[in-house]
XYZ file of C-alpha atoms in Angstrom:
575
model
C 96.292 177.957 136.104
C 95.552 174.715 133.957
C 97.117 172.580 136.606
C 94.896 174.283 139.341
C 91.950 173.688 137.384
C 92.419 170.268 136.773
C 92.578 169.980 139.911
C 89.603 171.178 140.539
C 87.814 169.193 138.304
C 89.090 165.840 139.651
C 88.365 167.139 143.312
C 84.643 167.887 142.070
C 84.448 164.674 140.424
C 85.352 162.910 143.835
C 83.250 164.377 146.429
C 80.511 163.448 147.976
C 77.013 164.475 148.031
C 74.170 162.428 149.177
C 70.302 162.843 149.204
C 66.856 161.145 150.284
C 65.903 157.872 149.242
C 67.825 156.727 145.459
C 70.257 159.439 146.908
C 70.959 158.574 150.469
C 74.558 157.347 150.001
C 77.859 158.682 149.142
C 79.721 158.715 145.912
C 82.539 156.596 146.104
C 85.809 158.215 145.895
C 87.639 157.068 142.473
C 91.039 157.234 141.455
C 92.526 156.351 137.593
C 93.236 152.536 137.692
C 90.786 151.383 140.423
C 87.153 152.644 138.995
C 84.388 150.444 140.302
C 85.520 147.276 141.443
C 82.082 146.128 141.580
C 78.570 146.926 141.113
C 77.849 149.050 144.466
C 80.748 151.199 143.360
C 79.053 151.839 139.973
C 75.988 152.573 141.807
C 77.632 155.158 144.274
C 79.241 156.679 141.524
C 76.371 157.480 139.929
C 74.904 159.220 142.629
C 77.268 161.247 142.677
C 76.282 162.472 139.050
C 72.865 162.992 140.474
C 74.511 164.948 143.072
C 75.163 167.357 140.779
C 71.677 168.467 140.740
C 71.570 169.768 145.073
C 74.910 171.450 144.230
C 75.130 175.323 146.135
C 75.258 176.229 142.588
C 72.459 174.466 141.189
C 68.842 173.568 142.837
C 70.881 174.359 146.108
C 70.686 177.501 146.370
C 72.319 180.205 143.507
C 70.596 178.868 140.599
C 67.675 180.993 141.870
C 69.362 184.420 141.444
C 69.674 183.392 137.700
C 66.497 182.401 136.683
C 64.356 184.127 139.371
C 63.509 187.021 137.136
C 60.728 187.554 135.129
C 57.657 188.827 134.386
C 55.982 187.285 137.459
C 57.965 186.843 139.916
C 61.017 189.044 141.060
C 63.900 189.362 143.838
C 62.611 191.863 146.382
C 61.082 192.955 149.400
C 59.758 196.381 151.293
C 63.871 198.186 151.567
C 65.634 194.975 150.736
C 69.192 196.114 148.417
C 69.881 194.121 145.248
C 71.081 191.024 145.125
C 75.049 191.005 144.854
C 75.310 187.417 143.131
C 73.264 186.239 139.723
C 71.548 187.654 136.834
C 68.266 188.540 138.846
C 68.485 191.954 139.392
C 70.007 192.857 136.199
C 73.113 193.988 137.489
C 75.189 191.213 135.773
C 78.512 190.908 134.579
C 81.087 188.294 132.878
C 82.119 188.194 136.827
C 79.684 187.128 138.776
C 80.566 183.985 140.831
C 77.227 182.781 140.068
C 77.300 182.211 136.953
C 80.737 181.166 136.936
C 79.948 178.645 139.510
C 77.043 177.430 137.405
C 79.097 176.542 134.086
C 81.879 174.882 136.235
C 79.459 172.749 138.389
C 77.206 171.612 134.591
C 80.695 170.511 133.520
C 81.452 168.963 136.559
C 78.535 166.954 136.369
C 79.479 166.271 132.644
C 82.603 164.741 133.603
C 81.368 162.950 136.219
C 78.954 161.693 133.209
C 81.262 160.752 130.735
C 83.941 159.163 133.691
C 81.209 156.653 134.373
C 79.997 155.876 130.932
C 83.957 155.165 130.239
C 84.122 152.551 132.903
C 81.002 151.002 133.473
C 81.422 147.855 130.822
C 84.751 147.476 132.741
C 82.648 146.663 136.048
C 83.182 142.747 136.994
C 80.060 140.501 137.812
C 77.364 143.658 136.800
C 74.289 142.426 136.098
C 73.208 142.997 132.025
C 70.224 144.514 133.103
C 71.396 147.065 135.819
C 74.237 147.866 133.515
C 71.726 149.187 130.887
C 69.828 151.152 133.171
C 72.401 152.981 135.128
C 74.109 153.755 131.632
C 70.967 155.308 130.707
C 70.438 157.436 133.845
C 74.387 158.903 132.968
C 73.097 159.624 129.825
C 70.404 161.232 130.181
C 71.699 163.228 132.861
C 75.115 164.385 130.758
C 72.227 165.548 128.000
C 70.524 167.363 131.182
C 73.753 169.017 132.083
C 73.899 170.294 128.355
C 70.769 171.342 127.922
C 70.981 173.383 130.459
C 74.613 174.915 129.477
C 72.689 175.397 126.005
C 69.870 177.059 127.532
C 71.721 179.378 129.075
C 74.663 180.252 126.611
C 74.404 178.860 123.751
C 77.355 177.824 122.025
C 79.742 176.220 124.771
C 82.709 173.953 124.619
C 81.475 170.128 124.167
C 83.099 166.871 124.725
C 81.938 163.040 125.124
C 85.246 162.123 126.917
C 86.699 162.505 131.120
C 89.550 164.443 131.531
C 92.223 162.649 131.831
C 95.079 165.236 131.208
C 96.116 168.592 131.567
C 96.812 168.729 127.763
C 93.730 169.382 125.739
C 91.966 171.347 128.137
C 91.162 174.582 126.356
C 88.086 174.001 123.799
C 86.258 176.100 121.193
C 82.688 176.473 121.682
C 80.725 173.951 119.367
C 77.364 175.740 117.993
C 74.454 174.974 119.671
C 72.717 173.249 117.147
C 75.058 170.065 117.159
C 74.991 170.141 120.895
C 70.815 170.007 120.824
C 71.055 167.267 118.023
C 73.300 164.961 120.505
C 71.003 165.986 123.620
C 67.744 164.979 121.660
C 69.575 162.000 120.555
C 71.112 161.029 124.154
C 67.509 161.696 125.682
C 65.574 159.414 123.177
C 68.062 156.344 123.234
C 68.477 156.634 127.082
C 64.655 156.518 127.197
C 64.522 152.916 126.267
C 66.534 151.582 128.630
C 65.311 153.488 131.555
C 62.615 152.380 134.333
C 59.162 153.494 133.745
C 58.045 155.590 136.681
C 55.263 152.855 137.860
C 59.294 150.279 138.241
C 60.661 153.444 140.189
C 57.580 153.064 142.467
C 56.885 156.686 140.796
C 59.326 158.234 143.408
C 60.689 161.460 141.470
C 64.728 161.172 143.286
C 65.174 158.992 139.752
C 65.236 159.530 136.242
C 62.430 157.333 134.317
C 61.222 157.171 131.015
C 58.526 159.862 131.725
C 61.261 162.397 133.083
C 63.734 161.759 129.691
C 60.042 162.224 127.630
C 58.919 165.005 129.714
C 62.597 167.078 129.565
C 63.526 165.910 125.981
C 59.796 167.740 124.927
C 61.083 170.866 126.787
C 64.382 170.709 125.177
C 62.625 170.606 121.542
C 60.142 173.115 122.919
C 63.093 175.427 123.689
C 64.463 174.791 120.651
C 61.694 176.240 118.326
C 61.735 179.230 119.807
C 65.819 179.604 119.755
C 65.449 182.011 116.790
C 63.849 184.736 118.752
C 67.107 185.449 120.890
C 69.137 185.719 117.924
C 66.971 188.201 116.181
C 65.111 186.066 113.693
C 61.457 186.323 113.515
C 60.573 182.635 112.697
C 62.639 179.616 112.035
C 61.342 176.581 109.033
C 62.012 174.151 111.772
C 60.064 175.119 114.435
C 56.885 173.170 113.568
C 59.449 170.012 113.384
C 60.128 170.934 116.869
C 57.229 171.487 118.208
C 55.845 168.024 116.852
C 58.581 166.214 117.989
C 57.812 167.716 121.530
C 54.417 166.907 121.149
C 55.472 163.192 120.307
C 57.413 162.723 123.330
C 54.856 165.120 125.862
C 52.079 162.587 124.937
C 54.445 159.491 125.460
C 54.160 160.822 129.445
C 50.620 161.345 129.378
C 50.628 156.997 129.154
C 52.747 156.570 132.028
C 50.000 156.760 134.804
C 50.703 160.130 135.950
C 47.918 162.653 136.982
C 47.030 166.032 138.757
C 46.471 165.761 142.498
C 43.011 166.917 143.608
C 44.343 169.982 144.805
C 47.177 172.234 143.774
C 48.566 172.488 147.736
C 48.818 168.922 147.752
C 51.810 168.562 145.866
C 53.980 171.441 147.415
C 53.049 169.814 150.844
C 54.311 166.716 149.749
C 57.812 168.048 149.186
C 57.566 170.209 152.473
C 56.864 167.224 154.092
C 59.534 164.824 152.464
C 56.407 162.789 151.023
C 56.175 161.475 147.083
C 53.126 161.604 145.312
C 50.633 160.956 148.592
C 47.086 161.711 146.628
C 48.148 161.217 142.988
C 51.295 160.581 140.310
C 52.143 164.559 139.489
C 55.722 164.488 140.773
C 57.810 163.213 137.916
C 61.692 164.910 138.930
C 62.852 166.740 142.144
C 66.150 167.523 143.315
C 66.248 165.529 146.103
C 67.001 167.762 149.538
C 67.729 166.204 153.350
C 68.530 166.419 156.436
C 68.681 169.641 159.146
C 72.138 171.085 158.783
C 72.863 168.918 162.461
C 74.597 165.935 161.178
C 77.577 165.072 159.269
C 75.015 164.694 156.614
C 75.224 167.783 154.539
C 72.577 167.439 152.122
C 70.187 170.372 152.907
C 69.456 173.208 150.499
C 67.430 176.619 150.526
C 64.136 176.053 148.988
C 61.765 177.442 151.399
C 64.138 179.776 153.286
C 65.312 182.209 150.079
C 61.481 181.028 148.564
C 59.568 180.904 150.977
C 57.445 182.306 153.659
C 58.957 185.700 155.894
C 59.275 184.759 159.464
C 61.498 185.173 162.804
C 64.861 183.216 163.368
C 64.382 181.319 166.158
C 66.566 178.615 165.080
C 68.787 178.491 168.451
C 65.827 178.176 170.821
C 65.391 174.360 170.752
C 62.355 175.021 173.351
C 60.505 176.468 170.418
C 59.252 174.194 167.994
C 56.074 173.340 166.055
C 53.552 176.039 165.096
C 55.769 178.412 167.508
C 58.613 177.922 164.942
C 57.052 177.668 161.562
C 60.984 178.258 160.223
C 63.021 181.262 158.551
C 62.639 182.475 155.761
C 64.370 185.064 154.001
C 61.658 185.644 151.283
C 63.909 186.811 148.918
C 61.462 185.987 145.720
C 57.858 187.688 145.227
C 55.366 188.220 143.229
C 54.760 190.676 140.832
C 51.484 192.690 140.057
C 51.154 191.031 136.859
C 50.801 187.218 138.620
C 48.677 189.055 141.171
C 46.208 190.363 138.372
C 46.420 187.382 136.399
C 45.086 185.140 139.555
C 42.517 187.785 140.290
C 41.060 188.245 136.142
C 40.578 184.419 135.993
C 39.102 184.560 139.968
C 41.710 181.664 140.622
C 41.784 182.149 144.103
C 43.516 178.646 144.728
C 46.583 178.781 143.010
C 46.814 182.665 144.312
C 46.375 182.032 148.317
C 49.157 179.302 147.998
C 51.694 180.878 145.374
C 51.121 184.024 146.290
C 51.064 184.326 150.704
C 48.032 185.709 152.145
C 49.601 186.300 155.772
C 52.433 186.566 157.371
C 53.702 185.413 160.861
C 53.625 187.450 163.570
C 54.939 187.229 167.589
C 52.323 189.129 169.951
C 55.922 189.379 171.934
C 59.252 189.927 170.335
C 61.685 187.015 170.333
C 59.193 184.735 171.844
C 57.053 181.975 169.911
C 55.225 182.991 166.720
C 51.753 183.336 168.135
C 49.420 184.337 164.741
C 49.343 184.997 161.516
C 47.940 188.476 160.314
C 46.184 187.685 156.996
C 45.531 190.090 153.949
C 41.820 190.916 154.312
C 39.400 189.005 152.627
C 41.856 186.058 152.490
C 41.335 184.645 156.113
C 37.922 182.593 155.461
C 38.872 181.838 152.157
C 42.577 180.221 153.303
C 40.125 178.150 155.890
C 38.170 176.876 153.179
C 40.997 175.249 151.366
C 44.034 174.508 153.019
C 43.014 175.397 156.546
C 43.059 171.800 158.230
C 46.410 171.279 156.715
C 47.869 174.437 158.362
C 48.882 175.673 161.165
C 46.597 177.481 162.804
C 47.047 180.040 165.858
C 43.050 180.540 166.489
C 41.029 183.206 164.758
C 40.893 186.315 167.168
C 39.367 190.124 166.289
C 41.036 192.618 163.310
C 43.417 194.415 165.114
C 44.799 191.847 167.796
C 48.351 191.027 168.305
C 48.285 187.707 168.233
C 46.285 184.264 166.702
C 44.429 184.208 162.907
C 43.111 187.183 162.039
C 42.887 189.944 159.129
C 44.902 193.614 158.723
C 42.605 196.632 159.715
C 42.658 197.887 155.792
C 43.380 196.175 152.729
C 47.177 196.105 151.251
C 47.030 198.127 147.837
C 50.379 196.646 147.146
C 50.415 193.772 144.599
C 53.693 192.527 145.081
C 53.482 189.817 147.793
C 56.037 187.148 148.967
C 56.399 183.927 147.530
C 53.751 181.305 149.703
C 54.503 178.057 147.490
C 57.195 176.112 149.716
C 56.261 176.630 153.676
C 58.665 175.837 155.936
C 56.057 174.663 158.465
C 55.517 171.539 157.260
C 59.147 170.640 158.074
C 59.299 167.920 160.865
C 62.788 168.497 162.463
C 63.435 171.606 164.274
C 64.625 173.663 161.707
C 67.558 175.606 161.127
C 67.706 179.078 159.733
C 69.488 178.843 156.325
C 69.312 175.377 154.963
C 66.165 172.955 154.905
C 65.372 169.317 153.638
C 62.520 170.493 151.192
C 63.064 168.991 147.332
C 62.711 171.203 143.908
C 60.657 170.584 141.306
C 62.470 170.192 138.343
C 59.413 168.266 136.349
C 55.842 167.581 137.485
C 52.593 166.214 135.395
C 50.969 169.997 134.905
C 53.603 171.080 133.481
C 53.834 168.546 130.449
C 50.215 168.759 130.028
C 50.859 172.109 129.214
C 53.475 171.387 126.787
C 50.752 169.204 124.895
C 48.655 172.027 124.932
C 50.985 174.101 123.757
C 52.472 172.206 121.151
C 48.436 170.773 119.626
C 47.951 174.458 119.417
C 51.314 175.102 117.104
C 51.269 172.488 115.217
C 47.362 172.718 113.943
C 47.077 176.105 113.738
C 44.386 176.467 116.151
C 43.496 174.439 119.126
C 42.620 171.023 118.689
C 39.977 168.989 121.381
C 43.590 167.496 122.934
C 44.874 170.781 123.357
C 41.610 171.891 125.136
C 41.412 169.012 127.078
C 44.955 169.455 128.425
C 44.767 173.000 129.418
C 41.538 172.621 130.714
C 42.285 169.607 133.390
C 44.915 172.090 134.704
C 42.395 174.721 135.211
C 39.819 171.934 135.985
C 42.077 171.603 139.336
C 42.472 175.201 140.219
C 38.879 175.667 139.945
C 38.747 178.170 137.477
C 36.873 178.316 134.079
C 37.403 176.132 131.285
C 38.650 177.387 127.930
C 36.383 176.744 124.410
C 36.329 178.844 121.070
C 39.769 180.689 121.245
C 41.647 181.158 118.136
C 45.513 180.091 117.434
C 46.833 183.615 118.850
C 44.245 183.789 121.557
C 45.203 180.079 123.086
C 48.647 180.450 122.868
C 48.281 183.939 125.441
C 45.891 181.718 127.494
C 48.495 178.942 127.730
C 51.206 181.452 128.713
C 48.827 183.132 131.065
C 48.356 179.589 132.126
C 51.987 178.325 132.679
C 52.277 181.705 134.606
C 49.629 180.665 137.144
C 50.460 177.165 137.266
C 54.128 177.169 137.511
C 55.442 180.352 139.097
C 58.403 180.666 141.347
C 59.620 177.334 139.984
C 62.233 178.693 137.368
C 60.159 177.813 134.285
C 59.131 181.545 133.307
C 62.540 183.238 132.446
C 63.354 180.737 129.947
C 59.620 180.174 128.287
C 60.114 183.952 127.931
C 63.054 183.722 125.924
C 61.604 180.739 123.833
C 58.621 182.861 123.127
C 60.906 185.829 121.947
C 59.157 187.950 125.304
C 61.356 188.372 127.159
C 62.789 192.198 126.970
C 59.670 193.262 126.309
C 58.253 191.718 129.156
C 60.500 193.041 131.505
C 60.493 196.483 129.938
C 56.723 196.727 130.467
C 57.331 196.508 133.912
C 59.897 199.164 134.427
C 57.482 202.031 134.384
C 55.276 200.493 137.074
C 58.178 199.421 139.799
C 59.686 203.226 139.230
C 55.463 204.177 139.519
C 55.230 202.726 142.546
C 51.971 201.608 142.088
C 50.160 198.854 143.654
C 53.689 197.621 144.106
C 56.576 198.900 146.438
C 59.585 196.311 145.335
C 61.928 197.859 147.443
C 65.050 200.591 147.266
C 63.533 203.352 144.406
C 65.739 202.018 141.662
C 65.002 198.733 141.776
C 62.877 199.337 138.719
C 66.330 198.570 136.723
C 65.738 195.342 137.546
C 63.086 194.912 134.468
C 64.986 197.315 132.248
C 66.669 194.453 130.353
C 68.537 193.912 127.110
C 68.486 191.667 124.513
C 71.872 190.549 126.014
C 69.832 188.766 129.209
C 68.949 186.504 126.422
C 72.256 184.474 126.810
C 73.988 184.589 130.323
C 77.516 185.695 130.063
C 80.432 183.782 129.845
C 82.579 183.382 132.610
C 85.548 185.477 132.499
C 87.530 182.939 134.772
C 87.001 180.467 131.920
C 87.993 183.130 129.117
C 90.811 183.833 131.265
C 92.047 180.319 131.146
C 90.569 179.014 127.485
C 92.299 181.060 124.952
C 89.920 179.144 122.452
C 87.201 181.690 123.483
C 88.031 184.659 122.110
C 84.509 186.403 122.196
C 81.406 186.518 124.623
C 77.931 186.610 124.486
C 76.306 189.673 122.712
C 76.052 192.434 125.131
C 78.348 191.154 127.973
């Protein structure tokens, strides 16, 4: 078994993954003895610790099943079954191949880190100045790979060195709080030697300084809440946290970065492999390419498992354009709560492009899409914002078959399929499963709200920063500014706040656990998916879903790796 997974791990560390732009070429294959005989090599090599990030098992695809569930969004669908893979539906154990594929691909990527960082001085004729960078990027991405191991269970086994050996390979787990002191660490240094994101041309395929400020204030922010999932009401080190977050939230807010004019904007930018087009909000994506028709293979499944409902008509290569607006699965949707959130603030801009107000429809089946039947009331109001950067199929009578129009009577049910990454906007002809659309991992509103968030902690109240922060994120969805809110009553309106802004884009589950909500959350929901109330989910016990422990805190730890490190003897509480 330890031979087979060594194996595995040196096979991981040599193949090849490519993406758009900084990502476009291959990793190159590396062997002890003969690691990068010159600069290019270096370079490809680090891509392919980038690469880590479009993995199946990460931003490619199964990551979603794991952090997909929470309060406001959840995996679902009128008579769709649970999902058989991930955490999502709450029918978890120390089995699943998602999660399992999720720890081995984070150490993958770690290995892939630390192989680099071993050889890079070694590299003949480097330039001084390249060499700093690209050691920086490894850095800062072995921290991300942590974090995110951290994040998700806690306590893990942690090294700085490749494997080079079969010996050695079992390893404790090292408590978490000496792995976040070396990822806070690793994050801060790396940020000196990094590009800014005006030297990257602020194209988001490449970490900058304002993506290791931006993540390294989530990492602390994450941090001051870690007491909650162990049990403990309040922590003496969370306002240390918090103000070091703050610190390195406001160090972005200096790097030229701001909101475009509309929220759309920047979701049809990465529909539409296009950085940034009307302003600098874009700071990280996983970088996605390609149409799953060339040796390329570098697509993933944003906007097909999120993403719009509509027919396969991949195979008819007569159909394309608005008669082929691409499959989607729509395996993520809303709950009531988002719904009612969006409607109590009247944010009807963030809600008709989160949350989709139609669906595509064929006037004949297996022919061309032909319309889109719109929830009523939304039709006019759609026009209004995003219309000329839609497709549209001609507005015809309530009750036709075919072209824009609205349903006869108005849906009572408040759980509605993800709208945020459209498929449409794709230029290739598309293919069913995979598409070229990017992930957000980072982007300007979100570290605005961080400041927010943080100002508010720190001072015990609000301060004019914090307002002015939360504010030009509601400032761009139109809605109402905030003003004269106490220290409890901001810190629900910035939660309320992230849930608008940022839903569907795996933030929620873990600000949930940070804020010590999640169970509860969750719980509060059972009764209404069992209900049925403004809110058909699907199968009648899918209401389990939100009937969560305190063990979803943590994710479980693999029982392949338990199987084959006899150094962890004991897993996560509850699993």
């Amino acid at each position: 078994m330890k031979v087979l997974k060594l194996s595995i791990i040196i096979l991981a560390a040599m193949l090849s993954l490519s993406s758009c732009n900084f990502l476009e070429k291959e990793p190159t294959d590396t062997t002890s003895g003969s690691y990068f005989q010159n600069e290019g090599e270096a370079e490809s090599f680090l891509r392919g610790v980038y690469s880590i990030l479009t993995q199946t098992a990460f931003y490619g695809g199964d990551y979603f099943y794991l952090a997909g569930g929470d309060d406001m969004e959840a995996y679902g669908g009128p008579g769709r079954s649970p999902s058989k893979v991930g955490i999502v539906c709450n029918n978890a154990n120390a089995s699943d191949p998602a999660v399992a594929a999720f720890w081995y691909v984070l150490y993958s990527g770690i290995n892939r880190a630390n192989t680099f960082l071993e050889q890079v001085n070694n590299v003949p004729d480097m330039g001084e100045d390249n060499r700093r960078v690209l050691t920086a990027e490894a850095r800062f991405l072995r921290a991300f790979y942590y974090f995110n191991l951290v994040e998700c269970w806690g306590d893990v086994p942690f090294s700085t060195s490749s494997t080079q050996s079969v010996v050695g390979l079992q390893k404790a787990r090292t408590p978490k709080n000496e792995i976040y002191d070396f990822i806070c660490k690793e994050m801060d240094e790396s940020a000196n030697d990094l590009l800014s994101a005006a030297e990257t041309g602020y194209l988001p395929g490449r970490v900058s300084k304002s993506v290791a400020w931006g993540m390294l204030a989530r990492v602390y922010m994450f941090r001051a809440g870690e007491h909650f999932r162990d049990g403990i009401q309040s922590d003496p080190n969370s306002i240390t946290y918090f103000t070091e977050a703050n610190k390195y939230a406001k160090l972005v807010m200096n790097e030229g970065h701001s909101l475009a004019p509309n929220y759309w904007d920047y979701f049809i930018d990465q529909c539409a492999n296009r950085y940034n087009s009307t302003a600098k909000e874009s700071l990280w994506e996983a970088e996605f390419t390609g149409n799953y028709m060339t040796d390329t293979r570098t697509e993933g499944r944003t906007g097909n498992t999120i993403g719009i409902m509509a027919p396969d008509l991949s195979n008819d290569m007569s159909i394309t354009g608005k008669g082929d607006p691409g499959y989607g699965y729509c395996f993520f949707w809303s709950t009531p709560k988002l719904y009612q959130l969006y409607e109590s603030n009247g944010d009807i801009n963030r809600m008709n492009w989160s949350i989709a107000p139609f669906k595509y429809t064929q006037s004949k089946a297996g022919q061309a899409v032909d319309g889109r039947e719109f929830e009523v009331g939304k039709l006019n109001e759609v026009m209004s914002q995003y219309g000329n950067e839609s497709y549209s199929y001609s507005i015809t009578a309530v009750g036709a078959t075919y072209g824009d129009r609205e349903k006869k009577t108005a849906s009572t049910d408040y759980g509605r399929m993800s709208g945020k990454w459209r498929r449409e906007y794709e230029a290739d002809k598309k293919n069913k499963n995979f598409t070229s659309i990017n992930f957000p991992i980072l982007r300007y509103a979100d570290v605005l709200l961080m400041v927010a968030e943080c100002e508010n902690e720190i001072n015990n109240g609000p301060t004019a920063l914090a307002y002015q922060c939360i504010n030009e994120v509601r400032q761009r969805a139109g809605i109402t500014a905030l003003s004269g809110l106490s220290q409890e009553d901001f810190r629900q309106a910035v939660k309320d706040e992230r849930g608008m802004e940022l839903c569907f884009e795996m933030t929620r589950h873990f600000d949930l656990i940070r804020w010590g909500d999640f169970v509860k959350n969750m719980n509060e929901l059972a009764p209404l998916a069992k209900s049925g109330t403004n809110w058909t989910l699907g199968p009648s016990n899918t209401y389990t879903y939100f009937q969560v422990s305190s063990a979803y805190n943590y994710f479980p730890i693999p029982s392949s790796e338990m199987a084959v490190n006899n150094q962890i003897t004991k897993n996560n509480p509850g699993w």
